[in-house]
Every structure is written in C-alpha cells, then in structure tokens.
XYZ file of C-alpha atoms in Angstrom:
362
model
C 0.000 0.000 0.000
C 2.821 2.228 0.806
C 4.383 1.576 -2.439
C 1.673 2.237 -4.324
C 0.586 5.517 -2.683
C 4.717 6.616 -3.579
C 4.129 6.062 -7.582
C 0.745 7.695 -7.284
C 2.481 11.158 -5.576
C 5.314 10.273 -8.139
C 2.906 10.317 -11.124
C 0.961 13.270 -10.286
C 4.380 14.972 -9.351
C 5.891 14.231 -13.123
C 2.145 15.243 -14.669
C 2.577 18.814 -12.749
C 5.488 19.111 -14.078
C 4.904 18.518 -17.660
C 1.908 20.897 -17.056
C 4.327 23.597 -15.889
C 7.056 22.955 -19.380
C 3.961 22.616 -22.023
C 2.946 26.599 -20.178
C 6.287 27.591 -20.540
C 6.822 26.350 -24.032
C 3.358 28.085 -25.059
C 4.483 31.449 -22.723
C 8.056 31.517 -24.695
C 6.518 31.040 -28.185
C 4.276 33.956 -27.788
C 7.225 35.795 -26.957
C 9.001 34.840 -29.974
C 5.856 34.963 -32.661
C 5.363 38.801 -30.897
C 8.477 39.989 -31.218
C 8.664 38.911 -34.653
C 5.618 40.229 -35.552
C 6.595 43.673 -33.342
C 10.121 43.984 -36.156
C 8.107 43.056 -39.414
C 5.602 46.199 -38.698
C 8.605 48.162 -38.195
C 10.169 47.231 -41.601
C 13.182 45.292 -39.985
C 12.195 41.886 -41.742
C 13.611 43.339 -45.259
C 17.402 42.619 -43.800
C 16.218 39.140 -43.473
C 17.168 36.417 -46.111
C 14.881 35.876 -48.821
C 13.754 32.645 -48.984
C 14.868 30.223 -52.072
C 11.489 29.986 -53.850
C 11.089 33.392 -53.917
C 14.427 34.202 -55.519
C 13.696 31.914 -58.158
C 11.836 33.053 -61.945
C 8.638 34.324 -61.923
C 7.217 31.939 -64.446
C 8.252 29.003 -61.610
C 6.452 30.438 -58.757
C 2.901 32.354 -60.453
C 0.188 31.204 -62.301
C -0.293 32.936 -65.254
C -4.056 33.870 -65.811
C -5.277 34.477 -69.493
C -5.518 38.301 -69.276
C -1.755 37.977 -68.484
C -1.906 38.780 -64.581
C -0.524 36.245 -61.938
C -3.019 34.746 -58.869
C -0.956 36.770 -56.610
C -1.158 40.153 -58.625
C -5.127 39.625 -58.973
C -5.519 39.426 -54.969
C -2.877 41.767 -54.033
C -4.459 44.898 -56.398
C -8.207 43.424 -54.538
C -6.700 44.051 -51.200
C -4.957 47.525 -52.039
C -8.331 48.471 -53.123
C -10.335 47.790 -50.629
C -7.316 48.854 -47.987
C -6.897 52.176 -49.958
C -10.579 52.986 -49.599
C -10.614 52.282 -45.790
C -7.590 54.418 -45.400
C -8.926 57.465 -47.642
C -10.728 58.906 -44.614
C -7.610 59.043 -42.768
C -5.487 61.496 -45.002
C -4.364 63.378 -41.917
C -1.710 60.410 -40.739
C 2.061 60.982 -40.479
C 4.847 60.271 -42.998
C 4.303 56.664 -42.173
C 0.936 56.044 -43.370
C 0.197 53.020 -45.005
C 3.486 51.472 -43.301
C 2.157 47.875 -42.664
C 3.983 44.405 -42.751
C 6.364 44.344 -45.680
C 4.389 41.651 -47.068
C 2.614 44.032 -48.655
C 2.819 45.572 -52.179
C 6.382 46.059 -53.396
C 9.357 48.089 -53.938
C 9.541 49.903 -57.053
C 11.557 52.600 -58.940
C 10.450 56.147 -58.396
C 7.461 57.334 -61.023
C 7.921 60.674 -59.492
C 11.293 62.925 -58.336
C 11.376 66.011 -56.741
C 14.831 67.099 -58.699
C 15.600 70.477 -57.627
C 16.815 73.105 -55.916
C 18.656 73.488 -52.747
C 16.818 75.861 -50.329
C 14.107 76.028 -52.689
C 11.556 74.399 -50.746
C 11.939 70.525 -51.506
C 11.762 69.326 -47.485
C 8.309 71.271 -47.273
C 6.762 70.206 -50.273
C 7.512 66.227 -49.567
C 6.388 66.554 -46.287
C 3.270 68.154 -47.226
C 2.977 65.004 -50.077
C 3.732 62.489 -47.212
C 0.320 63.266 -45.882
C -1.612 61.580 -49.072
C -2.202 58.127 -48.639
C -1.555 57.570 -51.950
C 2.321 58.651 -51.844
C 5.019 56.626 -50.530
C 8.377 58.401 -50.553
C 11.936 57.791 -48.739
C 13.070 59.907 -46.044
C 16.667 60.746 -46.823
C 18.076 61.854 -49.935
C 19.576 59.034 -51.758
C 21.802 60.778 -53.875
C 21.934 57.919 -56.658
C 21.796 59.873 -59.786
C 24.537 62.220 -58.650
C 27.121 60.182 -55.780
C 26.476 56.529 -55.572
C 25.321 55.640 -59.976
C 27.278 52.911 -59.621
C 25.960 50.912 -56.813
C 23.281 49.877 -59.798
C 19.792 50.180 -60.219
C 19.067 47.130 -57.744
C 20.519 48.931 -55.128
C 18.403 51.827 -55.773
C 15.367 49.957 -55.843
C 15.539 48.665 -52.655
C 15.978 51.598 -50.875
C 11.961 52.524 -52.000
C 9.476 52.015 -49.408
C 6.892 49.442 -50.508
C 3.815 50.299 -52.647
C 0.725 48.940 -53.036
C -1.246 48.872 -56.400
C -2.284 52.600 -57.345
C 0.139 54.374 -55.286
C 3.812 56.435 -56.616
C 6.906 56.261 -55.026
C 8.723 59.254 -54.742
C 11.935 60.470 -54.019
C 13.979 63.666 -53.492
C 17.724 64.466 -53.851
C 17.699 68.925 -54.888
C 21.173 67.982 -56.172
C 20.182 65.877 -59.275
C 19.271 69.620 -60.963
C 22.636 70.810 -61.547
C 24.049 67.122 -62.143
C 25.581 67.464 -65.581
C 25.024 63.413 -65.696
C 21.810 63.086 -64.220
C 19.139 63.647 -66.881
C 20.975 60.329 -69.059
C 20.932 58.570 -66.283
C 17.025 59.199 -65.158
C 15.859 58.942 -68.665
C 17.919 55.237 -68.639
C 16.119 54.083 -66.044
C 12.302 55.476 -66.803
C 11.748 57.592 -69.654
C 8.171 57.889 -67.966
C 9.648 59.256 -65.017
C 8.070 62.807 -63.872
C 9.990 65.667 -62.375
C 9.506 68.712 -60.014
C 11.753 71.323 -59.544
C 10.947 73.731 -56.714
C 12.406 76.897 -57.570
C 12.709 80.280 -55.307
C 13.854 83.910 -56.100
C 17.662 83.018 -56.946
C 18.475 85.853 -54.841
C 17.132 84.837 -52.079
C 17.812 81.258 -52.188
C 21.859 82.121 -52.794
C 21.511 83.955 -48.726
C 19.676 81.003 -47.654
C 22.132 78.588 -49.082
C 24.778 80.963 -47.331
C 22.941 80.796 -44.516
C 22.944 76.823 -44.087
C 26.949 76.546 -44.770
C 27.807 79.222 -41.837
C 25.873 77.652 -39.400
C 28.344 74.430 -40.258
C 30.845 77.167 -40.366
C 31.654 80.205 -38.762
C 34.679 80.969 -40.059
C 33.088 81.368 -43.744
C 33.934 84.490 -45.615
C 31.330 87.065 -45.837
C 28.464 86.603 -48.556
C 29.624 89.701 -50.446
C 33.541 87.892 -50.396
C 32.492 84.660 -51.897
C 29.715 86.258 -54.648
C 32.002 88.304 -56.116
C 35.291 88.019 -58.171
C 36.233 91.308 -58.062
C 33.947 93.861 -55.585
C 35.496 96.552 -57.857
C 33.918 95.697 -60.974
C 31.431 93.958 -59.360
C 32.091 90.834 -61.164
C 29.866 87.679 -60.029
C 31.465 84.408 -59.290
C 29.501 81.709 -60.849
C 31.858 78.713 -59.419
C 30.411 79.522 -56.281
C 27.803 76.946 -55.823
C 25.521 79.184 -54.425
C 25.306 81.710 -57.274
C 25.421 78.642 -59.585
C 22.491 76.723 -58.784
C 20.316 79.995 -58.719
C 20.903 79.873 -63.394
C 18.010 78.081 -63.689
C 18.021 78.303 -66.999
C 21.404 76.627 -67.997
C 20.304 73.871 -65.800
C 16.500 72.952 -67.128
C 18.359 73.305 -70.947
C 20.433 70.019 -69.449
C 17.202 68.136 -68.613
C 15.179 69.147 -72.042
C 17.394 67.124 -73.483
C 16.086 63.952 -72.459
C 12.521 65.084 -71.472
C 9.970 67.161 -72.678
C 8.612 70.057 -70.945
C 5.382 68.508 -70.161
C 7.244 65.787 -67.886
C 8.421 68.825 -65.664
C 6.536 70.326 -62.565
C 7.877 73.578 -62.253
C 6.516 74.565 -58.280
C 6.660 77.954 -56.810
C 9.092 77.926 -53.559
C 7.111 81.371 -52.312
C 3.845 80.572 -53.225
C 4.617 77.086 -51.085
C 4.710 79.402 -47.923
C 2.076 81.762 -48.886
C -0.307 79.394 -50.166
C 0.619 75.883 -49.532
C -2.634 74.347 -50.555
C -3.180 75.685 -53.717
C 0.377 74.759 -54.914
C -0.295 71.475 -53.611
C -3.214 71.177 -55.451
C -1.573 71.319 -58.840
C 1.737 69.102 -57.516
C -1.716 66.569 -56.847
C -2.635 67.164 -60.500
C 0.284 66.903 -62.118
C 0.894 63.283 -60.129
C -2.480 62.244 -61.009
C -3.447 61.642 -57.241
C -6.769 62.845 -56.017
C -6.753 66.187 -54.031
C -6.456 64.616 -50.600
C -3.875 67.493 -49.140
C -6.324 70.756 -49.013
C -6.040 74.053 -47.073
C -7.859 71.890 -43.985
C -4.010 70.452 -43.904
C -2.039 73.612 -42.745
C -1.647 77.069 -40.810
C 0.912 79.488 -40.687
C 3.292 79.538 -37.856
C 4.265 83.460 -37.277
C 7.483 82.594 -35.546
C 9.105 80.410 -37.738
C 7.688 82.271 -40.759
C 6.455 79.107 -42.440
C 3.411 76.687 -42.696
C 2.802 73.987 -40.251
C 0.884 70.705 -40.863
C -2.020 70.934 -38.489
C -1.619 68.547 -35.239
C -2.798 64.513 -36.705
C -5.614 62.950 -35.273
C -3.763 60.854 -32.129
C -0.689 63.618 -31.973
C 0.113 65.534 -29.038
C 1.511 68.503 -31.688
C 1.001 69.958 -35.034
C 3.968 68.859 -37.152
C 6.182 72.189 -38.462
C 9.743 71.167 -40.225
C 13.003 71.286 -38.095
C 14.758 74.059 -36.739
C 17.079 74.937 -39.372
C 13.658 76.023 -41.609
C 13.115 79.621 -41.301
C 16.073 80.724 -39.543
C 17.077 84.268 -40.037
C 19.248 85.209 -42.879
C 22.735 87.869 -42.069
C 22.368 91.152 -42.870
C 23.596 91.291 -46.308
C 24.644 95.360 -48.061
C 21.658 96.200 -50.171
C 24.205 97.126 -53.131
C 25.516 93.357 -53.152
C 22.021 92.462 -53.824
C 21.043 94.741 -56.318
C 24.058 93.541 -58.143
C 23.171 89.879 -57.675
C 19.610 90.666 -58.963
C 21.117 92.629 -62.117
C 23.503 89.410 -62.884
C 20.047 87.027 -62.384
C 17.907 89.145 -64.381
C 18.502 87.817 -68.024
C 18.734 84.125 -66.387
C 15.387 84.476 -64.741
C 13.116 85.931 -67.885
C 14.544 83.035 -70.208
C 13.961 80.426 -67.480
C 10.091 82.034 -67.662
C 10.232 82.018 -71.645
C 11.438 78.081 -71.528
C 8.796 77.385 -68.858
C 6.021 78.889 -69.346
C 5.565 80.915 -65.948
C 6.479 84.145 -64.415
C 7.680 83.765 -61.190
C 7.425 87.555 -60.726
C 11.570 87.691 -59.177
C 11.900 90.863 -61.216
C-alpha cells in the first residue's frame, strides 16, 4: 500500500510538471511569434534572407491567368483596393501612413522625383505630399543619380518604401538639378519618369544657401567675399555653388534634353509658404493623385515664418519642419544684392520664356 501511494504522488508529481514545461513552451513562443511580428511592422524583416522559392523566376512560382496577370497580382491589387478605400478617410496620418507588414505591395523605382533646388523648398513640399495616402516616398536623400550611380539600379530599388497597387513612389535628392550626368541617367532608367523642380527667387535662395553653410561654419567668408570676383567691378562668381544653382536656366536646358517640358513640374518655392494648398493642389494634379492634401491640412506659424501641418488625429503637436527652416538670414549690403539681382535678371526671364511661368523675381 505504501508503495503504491509513492508512484501515485510520483505520477501526479511528473504530470505537474509537464503541465508547468507545455505553459512555458506556449508562454516563450508567444514571446518569440510577438516579437517577430513587433520587427516586421517596423520594416526590420527586409534585412532578413529571402527565402529560395522566392528568388527563383517568376514563371516558376505564379500562375499565369489568361488576361496575363498572376493569382498573386489579382488578390494583391483586390486588397490595395479595398485597404486604400478604408484608409482614404484618414489622409491626416504621419509620414508613415500606409506602413504595414512588408508583405505588402512592393518596392519599385520612383514614377515621381522632386529634382531640384537646394533651399528652394523641396523638405516642405515632400512633407506636405507624405500626408496623401496615396504617396510613398523615402526619407533621406539618396543621392543615386549624382554620388552613388554605380551601386546599380538594384541597389536603388531597394531603398523605395513598398507600394501597393495605385500608389507612386517618390523620391527627393535637390542635387540631381545641376548634375551634368543626371538627366541620361534618369531617362535610362524610366523615360516615364516625372519631375519637379521647386524653384525660389535666386536671390534669395543664394543667402539662404549661405545661410545653411555658416551655421556648419563660422569661419566662412562674408556673402559679399564669396559672390564676387572682383567687388570693384562687381564681377559675379559663378563657381560659387551658391550663385550657380540659382541659373536656372542653364540647368532645365540640361534636362530638355532627355525630357519634354510637359514631364516637368515647375513649383513655386514662395507661393509654397504663402499658399501651400493651392500649390499642392496642382503638384496633386500633375501626379495624377486625387486632391487629398487641401487648405484643412495647414496654418501658418508666425514665428518660424512658415506653414505647419495641423496637429494629426492621435498627436500631441502639429507637425512644423526642423529648426534649421526659417532661420534668419545675415544682414547682407543692399548694393551686393542689387548687383546679384542685375547678374540674375537675363537668367530668370529666359527660365520664364522656356517654362512657361512668371515667377514675378523681377
């Protein structure tokens, strides 16, 4: 009797315990399937390896439907419908709307680039786009077309955010305007692609630009120093990449020659603060997106001097761009800039002759 009373304790003992590992096995397993989950929402599953089936041919791993779409295009364009028209109320999100599992849709060459120009107004005016649901762009510049060409396109493909049926990716690098090379080298990859060039009173924008570089550093010469050859006879120094970039003209004549005039977005840098919504609005047209971003979208902040997005739905603030936007500009002589607007003058009425517009600088 003793005995068996000793393997009965024993037995229930063991079954506890196996009770107690199968808990722990289950409590673990959530841990692991969470945290998973937790890094693929965040976009950290795209360092992980692929797996071999889906490196392999198209044609091995798709079945080809007679009006030439795959199984897994059909559903996937279903779903971004149907997820696009749940998500159209919500227009007001951050830069990261529409950032779900990566999954989802896939990464794609830009249709769209904001091109140009430094201190023009390219920050604002991609922020202000990262509000549409229907716009997917990449936060830093990547600098392909003018530094890093021969990383390859692959590289440059997967640095896109991914997409899912119906909506652009976009990206923005200001430099690619004045990049001798860079036209070619768009056109090569997409002769479809469409360009915006934010421009700004090339006055103006050549003190901002100034402005940037002596906040890196101090010990710049003064404005007048650098923009000028000779102060004497007053002539200008066009190496000086700040006068430079402000010839608009001499630039756009290097991207007409791969792509007509109608493939070119030519958007006001002033009328961006003074009227963001209504420049928006033809950005929206020109991209072929629906006017989601409206004047609801944005009010002017007096100190900084620029619009804000108004605070998103779940935000504790309204969303204005950093701190280097809208600082204050050194006292530059009048006479330097009356002689910088003289130089610009010509420049500016043939860059409104080849585009169409009068940006009203003069």
């Amino acid at each position: 009797m003793r005995l068996m009373g000793c393997s009965k304790w024993r037995a229930a003992l063991n079954l506890g315990h196996l009770r107690v590992q199968s808990k722990l096995s289950v409590f673990f397993t959530m841990i692991i399937l969470f945290t998973y989950l937790f890094y693929c929402l965040n976009g950290y599953c795209d360092s992980l390896p692929r797996p071999v089936y889906d490196q392999q041919s198209n044609h091995q791993n798709k079945i080809t439907l007679k009006d030439g779409a795959s199984q897994q295009e059909k559903i996937t364009h279903n779903a971004s419908q149907v997820f696009r028209e749940q998500m159209s109320d919500f227009s007001d999100g951050s830069s990261d709307n529409i950032s779900i599992a990566n999954t989802f849709g896939s990464k794609k060459f830009p249709q769209a680039i904001i091109i140009g120009v430094k201190k023009g107004g390219t920050r604002a005016l991609l922020e202000f786009l990262r509000i549409h649901p229907d716009v997917r762009a990449v936060g830093s510049e990547p600098h392909f077309f003018d530094r890093f060409y021969d990383k390859g396109l692959d590289w440059y493909r997967n640095l896109m955010p991914r997409t899912l049926e119906g909506q652009i990716t976009m990206e923005k690098t200001p430099s690619y305007f004045i990049t001798k090379e860079a036209p070619r080298r768009v056109f090569s990859m997409s002769r479809h692609t469409k360009l915006i060039v934010v421009v700004r009173d090339p006055v103006t924008r050549a003190v901002s630009d100034y402005t940037q570089t002596l906040t890196k550093s101090p010990g710049l010469p003064s404005f007048q120093n650098l923009a000028f050859r000779n102060a004497t006879t007053g002539l200008i120094d066009t190496t000086w990449s700040a006068v430079r970039i402000g010839i608009y003209a001499k630039h756009l004549e290097n991207w007409l020659r791969f792509f007509p005039l109608s493939r070119l977005l030519f958007v006001s840098g002033e009328r961006l603060v003074t009227d963001p919504a209504g420049e928006m609005g033809r950005v929206q047209d020109f991209l072929g997106l629906k006017r989601v971003v409206t004047d609801k979208h944005f009010y002017f902040n007096q100190t900084k001097g620029f619009p804000c997005l108004k605070k998103p739905e779940g935000s504790s603030r309204p969303r204005c761009l950093g701190k280097s936007k809208g600082r204050p500009h050194p006292r530059i002589p009048s006479e330097v800039l009356h002689r910088l607007r003289d130089f610009y003058r010509p420049f500016n009425l043939k860059f409104y002759q080849m585009t169409g517009h009068d940006f009203g600088w003069d």
